[in-house]
CSV table of N, CA and C in Angstrom, one decimal:
chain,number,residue,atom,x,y,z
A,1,UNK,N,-24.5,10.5,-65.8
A,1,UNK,CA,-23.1,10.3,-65.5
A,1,UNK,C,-22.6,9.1,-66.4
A,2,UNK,N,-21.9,9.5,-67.1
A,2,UNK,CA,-20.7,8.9,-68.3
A,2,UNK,C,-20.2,7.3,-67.3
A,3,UNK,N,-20.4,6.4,-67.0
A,3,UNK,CA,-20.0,5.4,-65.9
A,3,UNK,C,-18.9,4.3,-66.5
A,4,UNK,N,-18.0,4.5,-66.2
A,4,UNK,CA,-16.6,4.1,-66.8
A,4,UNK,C,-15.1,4.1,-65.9
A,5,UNK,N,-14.4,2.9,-65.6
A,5,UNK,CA,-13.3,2.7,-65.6
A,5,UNK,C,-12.0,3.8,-66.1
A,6,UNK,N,-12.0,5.4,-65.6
A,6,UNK,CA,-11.0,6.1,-65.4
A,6,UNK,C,-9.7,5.7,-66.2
A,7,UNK,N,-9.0,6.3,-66.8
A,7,UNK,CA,-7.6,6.0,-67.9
A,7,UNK,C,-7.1,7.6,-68.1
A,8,UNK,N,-5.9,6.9,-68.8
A,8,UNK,CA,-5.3,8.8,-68.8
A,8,UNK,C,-5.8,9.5,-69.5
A,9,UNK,N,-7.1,9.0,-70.8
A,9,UNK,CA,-7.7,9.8,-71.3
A,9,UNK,C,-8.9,10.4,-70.7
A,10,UNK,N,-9.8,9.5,-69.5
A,10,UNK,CA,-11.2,10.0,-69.1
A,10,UNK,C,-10.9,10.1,-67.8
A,11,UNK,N,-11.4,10.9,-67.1
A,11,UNK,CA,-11.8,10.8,-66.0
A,11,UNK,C,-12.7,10.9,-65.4
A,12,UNK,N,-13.3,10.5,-64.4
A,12,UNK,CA,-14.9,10.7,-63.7
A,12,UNK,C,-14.2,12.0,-63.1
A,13,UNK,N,-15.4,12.9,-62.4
A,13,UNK,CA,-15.4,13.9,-61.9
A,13,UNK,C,-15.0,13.9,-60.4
A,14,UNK,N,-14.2,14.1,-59.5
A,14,UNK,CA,-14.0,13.4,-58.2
A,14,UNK,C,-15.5,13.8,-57.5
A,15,UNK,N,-16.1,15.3,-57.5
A,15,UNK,CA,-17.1,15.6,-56.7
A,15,UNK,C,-18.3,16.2,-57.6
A,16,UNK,N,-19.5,16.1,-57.3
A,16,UNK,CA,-20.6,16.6,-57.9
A,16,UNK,C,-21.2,17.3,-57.0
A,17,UNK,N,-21.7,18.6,-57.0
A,17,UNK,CA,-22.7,19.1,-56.1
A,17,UNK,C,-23.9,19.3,-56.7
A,18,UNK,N,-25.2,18.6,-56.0
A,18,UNK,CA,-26.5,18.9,-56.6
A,18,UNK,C,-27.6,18.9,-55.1
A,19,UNK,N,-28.7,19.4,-55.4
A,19,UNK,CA,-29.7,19.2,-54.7
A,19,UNK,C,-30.1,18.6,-54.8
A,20,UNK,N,-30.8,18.2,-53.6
A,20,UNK,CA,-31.6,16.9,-53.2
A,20,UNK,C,-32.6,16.9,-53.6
A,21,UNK,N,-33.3,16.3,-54.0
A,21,UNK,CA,-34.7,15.9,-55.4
A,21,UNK,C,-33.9,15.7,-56.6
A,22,UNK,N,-32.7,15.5,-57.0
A,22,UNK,CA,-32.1,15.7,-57.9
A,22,UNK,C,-32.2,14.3,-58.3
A,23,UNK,N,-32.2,14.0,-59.2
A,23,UNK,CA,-32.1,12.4,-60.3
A,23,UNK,C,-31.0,11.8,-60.7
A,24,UNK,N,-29.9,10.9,-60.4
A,24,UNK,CA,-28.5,10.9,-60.6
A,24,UNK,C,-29.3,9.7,-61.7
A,25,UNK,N,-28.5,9.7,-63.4
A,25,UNK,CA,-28.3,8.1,-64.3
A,25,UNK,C,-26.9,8.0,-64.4
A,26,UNK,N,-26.7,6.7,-64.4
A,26,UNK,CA,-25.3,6.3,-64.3
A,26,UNK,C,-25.5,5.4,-66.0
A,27,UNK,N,-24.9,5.8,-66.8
A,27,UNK,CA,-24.9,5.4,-68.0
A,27,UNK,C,-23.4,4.1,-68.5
A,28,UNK,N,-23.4,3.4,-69.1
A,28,UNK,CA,-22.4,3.2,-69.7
A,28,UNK,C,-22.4,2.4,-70.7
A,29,UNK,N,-21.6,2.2,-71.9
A,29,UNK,CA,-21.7,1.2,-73.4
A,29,UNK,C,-21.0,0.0,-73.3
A,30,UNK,N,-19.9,0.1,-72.7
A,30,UNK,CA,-18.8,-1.1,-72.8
A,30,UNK,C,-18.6,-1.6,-71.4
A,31,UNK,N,-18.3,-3.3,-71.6
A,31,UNK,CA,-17.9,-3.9,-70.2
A,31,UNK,C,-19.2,-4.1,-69.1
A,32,UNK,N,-18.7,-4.6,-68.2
A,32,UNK,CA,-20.1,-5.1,-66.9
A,32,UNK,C,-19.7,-4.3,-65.5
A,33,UNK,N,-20.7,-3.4,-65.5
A,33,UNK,CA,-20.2,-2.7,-64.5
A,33,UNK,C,-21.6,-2.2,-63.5
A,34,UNK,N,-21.8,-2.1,-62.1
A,34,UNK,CA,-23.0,-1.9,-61.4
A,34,UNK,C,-22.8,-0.4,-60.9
A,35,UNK,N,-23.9,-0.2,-59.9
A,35,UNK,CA,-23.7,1.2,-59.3
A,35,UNK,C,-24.3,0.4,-58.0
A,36,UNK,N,-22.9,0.7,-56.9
A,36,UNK,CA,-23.4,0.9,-55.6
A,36,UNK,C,-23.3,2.0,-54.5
A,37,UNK,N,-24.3,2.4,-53.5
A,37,UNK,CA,-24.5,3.7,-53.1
A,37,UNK,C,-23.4,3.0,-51.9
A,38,UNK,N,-22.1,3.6,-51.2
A,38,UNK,CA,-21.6,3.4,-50.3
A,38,UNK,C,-21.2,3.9,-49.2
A,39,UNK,N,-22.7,4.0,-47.8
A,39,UNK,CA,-22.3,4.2,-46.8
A,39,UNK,C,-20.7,4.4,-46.2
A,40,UNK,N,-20.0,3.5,-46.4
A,40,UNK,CA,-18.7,3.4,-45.7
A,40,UNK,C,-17.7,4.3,-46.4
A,41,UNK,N,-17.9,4.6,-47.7
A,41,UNK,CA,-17.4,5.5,-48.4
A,41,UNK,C,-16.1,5.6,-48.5
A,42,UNK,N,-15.8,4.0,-48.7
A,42,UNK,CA,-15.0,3.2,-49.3
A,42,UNK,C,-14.7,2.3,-50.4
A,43,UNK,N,-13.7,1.8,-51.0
A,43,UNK,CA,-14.2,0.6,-51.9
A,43,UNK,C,-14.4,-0.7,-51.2
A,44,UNK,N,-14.4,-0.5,-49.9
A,44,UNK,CA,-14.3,-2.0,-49.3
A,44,UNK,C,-15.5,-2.3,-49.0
A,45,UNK,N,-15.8,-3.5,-49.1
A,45,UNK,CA,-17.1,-3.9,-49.2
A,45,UNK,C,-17.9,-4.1,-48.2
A,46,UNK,N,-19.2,-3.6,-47.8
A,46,UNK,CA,-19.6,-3.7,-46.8
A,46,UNK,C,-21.3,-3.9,-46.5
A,47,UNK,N,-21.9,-4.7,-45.3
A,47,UNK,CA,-23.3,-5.0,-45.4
A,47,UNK,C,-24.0,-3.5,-45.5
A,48,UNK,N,-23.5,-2.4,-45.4
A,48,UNK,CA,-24.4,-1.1,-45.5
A,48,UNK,C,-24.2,-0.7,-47.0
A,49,UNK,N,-23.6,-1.6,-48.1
A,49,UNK,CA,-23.7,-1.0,-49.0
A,49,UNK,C,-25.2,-1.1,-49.8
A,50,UNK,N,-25.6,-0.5,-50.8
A,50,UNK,CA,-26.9,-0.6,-51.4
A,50,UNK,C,-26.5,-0.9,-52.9
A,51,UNK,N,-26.8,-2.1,-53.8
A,51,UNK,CA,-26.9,-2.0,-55.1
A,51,UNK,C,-28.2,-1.3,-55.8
A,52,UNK,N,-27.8,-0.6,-56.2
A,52,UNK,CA,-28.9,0.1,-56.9
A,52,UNK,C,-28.8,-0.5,-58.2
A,53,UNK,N,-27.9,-1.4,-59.1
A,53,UNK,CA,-28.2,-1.9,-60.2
A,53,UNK,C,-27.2,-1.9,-61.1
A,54,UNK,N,-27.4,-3.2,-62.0
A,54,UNK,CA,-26.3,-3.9,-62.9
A,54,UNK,C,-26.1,-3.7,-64.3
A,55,UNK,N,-27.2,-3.1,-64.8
A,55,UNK,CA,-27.6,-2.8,-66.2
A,55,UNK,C,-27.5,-0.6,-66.4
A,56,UNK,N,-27.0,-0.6,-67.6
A,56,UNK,CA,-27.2,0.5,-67.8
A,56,UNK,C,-28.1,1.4,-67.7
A,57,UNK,N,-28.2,2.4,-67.2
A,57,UNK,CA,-29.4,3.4,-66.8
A,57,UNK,C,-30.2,3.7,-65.3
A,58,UNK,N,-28.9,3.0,-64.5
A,58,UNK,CA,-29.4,3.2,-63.2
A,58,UNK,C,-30.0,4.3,-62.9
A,59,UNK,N,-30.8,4.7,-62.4
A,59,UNK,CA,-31.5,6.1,-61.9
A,59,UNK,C,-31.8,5.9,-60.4
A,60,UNK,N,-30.6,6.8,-59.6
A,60,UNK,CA,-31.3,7.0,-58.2
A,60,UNK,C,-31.6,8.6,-57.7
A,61,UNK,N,-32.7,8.9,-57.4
A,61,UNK,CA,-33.4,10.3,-56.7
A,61,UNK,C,-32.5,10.4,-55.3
A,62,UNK,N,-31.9,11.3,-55.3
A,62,UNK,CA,-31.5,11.9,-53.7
A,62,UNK,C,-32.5,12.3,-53.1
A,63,UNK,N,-32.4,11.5,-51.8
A,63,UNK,CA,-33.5,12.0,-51.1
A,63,UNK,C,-33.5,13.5,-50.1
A,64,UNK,N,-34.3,13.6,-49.9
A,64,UNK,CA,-34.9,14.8,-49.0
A,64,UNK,C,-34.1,14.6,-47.5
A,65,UNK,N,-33.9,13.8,-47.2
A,65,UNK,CA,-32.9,13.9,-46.0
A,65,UNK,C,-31.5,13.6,-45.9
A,66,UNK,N,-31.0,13.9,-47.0
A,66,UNK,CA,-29.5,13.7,-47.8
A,66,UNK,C,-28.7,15.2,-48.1
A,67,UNK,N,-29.5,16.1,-47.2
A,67,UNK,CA,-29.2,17.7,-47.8
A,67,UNK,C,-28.0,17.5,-46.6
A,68,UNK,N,-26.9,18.2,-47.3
A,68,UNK,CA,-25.8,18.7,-46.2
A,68,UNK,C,-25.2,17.1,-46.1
A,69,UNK,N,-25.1,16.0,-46.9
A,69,UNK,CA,-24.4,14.9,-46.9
A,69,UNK,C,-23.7,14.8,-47.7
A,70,UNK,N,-22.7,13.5,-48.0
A,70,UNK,CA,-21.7,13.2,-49.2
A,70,UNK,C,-22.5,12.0,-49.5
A,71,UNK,N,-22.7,11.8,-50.4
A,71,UNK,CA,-22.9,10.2,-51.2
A,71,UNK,C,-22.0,9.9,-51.8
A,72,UNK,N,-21.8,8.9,-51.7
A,72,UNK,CA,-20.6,8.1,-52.7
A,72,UNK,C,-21.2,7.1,-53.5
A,73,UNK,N,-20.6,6.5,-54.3
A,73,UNK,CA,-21.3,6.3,-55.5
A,73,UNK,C,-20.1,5.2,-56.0
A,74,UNK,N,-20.1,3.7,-56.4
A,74,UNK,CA,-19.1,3.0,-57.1
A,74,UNK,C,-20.1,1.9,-57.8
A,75,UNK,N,-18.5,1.1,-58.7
A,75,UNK,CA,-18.8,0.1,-59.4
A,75,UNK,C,-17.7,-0.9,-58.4
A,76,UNK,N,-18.8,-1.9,-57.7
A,76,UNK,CA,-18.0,-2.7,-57.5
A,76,UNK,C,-17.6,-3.7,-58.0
A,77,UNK,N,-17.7,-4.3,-59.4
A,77,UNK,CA,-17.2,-5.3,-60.1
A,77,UNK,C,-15.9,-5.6,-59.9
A,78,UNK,N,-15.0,-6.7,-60.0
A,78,UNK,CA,-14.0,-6.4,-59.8
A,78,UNK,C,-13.2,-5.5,-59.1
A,79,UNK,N,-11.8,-5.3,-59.5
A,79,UNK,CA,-11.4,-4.2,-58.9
A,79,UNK,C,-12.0,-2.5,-59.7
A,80,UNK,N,-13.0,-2.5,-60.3
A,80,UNK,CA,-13.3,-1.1,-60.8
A,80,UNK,C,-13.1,0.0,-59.7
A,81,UNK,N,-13.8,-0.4,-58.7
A,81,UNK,CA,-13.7,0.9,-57.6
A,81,UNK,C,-11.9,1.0,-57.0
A,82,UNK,N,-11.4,0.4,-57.4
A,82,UNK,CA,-10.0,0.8,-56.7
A,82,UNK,C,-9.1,1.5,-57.7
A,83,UNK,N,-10.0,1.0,-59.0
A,83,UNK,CA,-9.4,1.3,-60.5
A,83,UNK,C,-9.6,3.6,-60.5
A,84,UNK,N,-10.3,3.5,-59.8
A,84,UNK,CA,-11.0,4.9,-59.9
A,84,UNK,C,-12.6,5.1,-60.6
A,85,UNK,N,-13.4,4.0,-60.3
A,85,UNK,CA,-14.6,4.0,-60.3
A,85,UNK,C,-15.6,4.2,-59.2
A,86,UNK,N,-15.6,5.5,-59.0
A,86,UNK,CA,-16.0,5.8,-57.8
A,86,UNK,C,-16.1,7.3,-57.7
A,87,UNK,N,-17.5,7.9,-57.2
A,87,UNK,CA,-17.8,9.4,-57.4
A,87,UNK,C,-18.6,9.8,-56.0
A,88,UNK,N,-18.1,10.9,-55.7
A,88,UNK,CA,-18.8,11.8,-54.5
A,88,UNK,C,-18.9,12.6,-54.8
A,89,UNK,N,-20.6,12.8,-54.3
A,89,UNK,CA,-21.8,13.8,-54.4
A,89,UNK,C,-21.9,14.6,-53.4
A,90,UNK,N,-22.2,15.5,-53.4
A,90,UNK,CA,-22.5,16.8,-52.7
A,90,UNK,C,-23.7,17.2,-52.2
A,91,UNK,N,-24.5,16.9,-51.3
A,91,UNK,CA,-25.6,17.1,-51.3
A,91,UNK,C,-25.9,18.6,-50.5
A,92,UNK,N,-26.8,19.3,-51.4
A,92,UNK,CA,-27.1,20.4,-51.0
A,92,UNK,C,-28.3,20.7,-51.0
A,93,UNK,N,-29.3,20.6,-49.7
A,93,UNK,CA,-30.8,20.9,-49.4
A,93,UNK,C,-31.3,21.7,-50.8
A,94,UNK,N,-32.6,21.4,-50.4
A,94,UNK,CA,-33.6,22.0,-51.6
A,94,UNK,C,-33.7,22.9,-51.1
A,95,UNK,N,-33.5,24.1,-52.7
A,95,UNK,CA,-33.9,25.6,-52.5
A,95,UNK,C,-35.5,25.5,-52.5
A,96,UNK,N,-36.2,24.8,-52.2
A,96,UNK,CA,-37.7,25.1,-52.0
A,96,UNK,C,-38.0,24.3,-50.6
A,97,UNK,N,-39.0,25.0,-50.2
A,97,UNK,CA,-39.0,24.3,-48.5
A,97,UNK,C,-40.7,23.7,-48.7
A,98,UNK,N,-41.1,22.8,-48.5
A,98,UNK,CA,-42.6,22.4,-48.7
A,98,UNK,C,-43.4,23.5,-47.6
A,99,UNK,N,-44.5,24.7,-47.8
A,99,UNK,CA,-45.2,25.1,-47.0
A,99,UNK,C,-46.5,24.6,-47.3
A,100,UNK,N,-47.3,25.2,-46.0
A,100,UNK,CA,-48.9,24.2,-46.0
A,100,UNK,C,-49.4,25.5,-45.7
A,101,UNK,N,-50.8,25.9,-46.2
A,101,UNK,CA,-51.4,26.8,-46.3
A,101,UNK,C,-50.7,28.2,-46.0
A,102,UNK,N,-49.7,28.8,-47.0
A,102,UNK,CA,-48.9,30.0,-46.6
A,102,UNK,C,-50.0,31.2,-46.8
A,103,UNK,N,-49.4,32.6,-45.4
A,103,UNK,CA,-50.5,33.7,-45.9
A,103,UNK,C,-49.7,34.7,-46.4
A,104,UNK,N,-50.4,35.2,-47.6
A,104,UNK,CA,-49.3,36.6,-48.3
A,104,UNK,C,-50.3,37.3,-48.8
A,105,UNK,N,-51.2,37.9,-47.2
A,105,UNK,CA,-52.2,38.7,-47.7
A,105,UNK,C,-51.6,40.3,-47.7
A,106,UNK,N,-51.9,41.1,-48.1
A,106,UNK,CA,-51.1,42.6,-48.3
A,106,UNK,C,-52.4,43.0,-46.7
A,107,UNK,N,-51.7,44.1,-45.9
A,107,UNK,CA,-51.9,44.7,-44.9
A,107,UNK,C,-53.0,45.7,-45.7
A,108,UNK,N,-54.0,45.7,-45.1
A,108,UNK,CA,-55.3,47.2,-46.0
A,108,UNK,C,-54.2,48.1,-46.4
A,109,UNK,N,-54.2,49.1,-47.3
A,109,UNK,CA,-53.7,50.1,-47.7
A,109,UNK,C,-52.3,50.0,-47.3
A,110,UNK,N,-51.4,49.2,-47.4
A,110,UNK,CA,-49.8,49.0,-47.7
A,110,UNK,C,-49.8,49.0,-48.8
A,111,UNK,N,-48.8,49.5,-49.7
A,111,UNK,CA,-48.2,49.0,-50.8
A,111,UNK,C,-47.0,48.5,-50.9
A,112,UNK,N,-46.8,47.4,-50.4
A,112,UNK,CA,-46.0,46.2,-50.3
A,112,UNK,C,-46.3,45.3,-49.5
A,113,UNK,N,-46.0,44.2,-49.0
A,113,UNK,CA,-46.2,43.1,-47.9
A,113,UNK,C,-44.5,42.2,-48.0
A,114,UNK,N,-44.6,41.1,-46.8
A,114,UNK,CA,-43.6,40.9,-46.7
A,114,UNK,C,-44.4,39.1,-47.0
A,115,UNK,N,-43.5,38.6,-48.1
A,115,UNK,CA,-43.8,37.0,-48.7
A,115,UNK,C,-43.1,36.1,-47.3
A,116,UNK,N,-44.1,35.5,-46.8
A,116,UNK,CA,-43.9,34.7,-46.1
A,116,UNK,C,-42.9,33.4,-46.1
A,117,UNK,N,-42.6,32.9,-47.5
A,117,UNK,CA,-41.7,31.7,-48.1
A,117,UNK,C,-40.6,32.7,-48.2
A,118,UNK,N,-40.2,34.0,-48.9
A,118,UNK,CA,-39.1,34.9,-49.3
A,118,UNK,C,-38.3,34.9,-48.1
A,119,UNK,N,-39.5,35.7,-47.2
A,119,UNK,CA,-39.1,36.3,-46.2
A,119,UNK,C,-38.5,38.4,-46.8
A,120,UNK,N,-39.4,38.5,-48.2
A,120,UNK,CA,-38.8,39.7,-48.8
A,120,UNK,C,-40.2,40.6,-49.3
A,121,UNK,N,-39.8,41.8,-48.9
A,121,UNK,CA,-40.6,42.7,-49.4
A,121,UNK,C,-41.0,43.0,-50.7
A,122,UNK,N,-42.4,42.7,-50.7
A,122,UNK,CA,-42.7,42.2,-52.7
A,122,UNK,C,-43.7,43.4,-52.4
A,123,UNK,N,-43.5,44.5,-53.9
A,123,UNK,CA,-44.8,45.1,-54.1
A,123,UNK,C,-46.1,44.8,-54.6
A,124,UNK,N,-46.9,44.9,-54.0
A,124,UNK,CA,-48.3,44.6,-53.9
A,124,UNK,C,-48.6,44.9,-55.8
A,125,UNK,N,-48.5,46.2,-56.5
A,125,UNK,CA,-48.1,45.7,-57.9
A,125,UNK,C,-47.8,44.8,-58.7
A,126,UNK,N,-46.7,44.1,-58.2
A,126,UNK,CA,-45.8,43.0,-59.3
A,126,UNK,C,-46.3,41.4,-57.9
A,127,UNK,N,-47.1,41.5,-57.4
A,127,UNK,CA,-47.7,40.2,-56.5
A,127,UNK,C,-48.4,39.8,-57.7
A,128,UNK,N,-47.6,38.1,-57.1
A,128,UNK,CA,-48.3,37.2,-58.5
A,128,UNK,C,-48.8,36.1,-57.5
A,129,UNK,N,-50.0,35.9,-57.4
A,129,UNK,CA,-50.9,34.7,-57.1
A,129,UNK,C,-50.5,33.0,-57.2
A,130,UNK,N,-49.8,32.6,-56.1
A,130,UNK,CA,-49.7,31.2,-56.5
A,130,UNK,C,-49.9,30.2,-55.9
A,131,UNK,N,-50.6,29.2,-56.1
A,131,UNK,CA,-51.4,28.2,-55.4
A,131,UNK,C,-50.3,27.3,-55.2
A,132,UNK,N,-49.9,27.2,-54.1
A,132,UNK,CA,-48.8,26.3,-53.5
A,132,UNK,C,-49.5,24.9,-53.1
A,133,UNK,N,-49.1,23.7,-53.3
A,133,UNK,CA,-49.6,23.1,-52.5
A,133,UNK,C,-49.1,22.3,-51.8
C-alpha cells in the first residue's frame, strides 16, 4: 500500500478486501508518517491503538482470527489521519481450513468418492494424492 496524505490528485482506496494470512506493506517516499492498527476505528487517539511502525515498509499479517472483521489502518502523525490517511480492510476468512489427518479413501469398487475438505464428488480417475499437513 502506496502510504500517503490523500490530495485531489491521489487517493488511498477507502476499503480493501483480503484474506486472512494475507501480508499488508505500507510503503512510502516522502515526509514522516507511521502505521497504526485502530481498534476504535477512529482517528482519535486511543490506549487500544497498536503502532505497528515509523519507517517505511511496515509489514503486518492478518491474523487468523480477523476473518469476518474490519481493520483499520492510519497514520497518526500529526493531523494525517483526519487529513484522509486512513484505510479499512475487509477481512475475509481463509479459503483453506487447517485439517489433521483427512480420509479420502475411495469406497472398494466406486468410481468416485466424496473429498472430505471439498465436500465434492471427485472421480477416483482424476484423484490426485496430497499430503496435507
Amino acid at each position: 500500500i502506496q502510504w500517503y496524505i490523500p490530495d485531489e490528485q491521489r487517493e488511498l482506496p477507502q476499503i480493501i478486501d483480503i484474506p486472512v494470512g494475507t501480508t499488508l506493506r505500507f510503503d512510502w517516499i516522502l515526509g514522516y508518517h507511521n502505521v497504526v492498527l485502530k481498534p476504535s476505528k477512529t482517528c482519535s487517539v486511543s490506549d487500544s491503538d497498536v503502532v505497528l511502525g515509523a519507517a517505511t515498509g511496515v509489514e503486518y499479517t492478518i491474523p487468523d482470527d480477523a476473518g469476518g472483521k474490519e481493520l483499520i489502518f492510519s497514520c497518526d502523525v500529526g493531523d494525517h489521519c483526519e487529513k484522509g490517511q486512513i484505510i479499512r480492510v475487509g477481512v475475509s476468512p481463509s479459503a483453506f481450513t487447517s485439517v489433521s489427518n483427512p480420509t479420502s479413501a475411495p469406497i472398494s469398487g466406486a468410481d468416485s468418492y466424496i473429498n472430505p475438505i471439498t465436500m465434492m464428488m471427485v472421480p477416483i480417475a482424476a484423484q490426485l494424492m496430497v499430503n496435507l499437513v
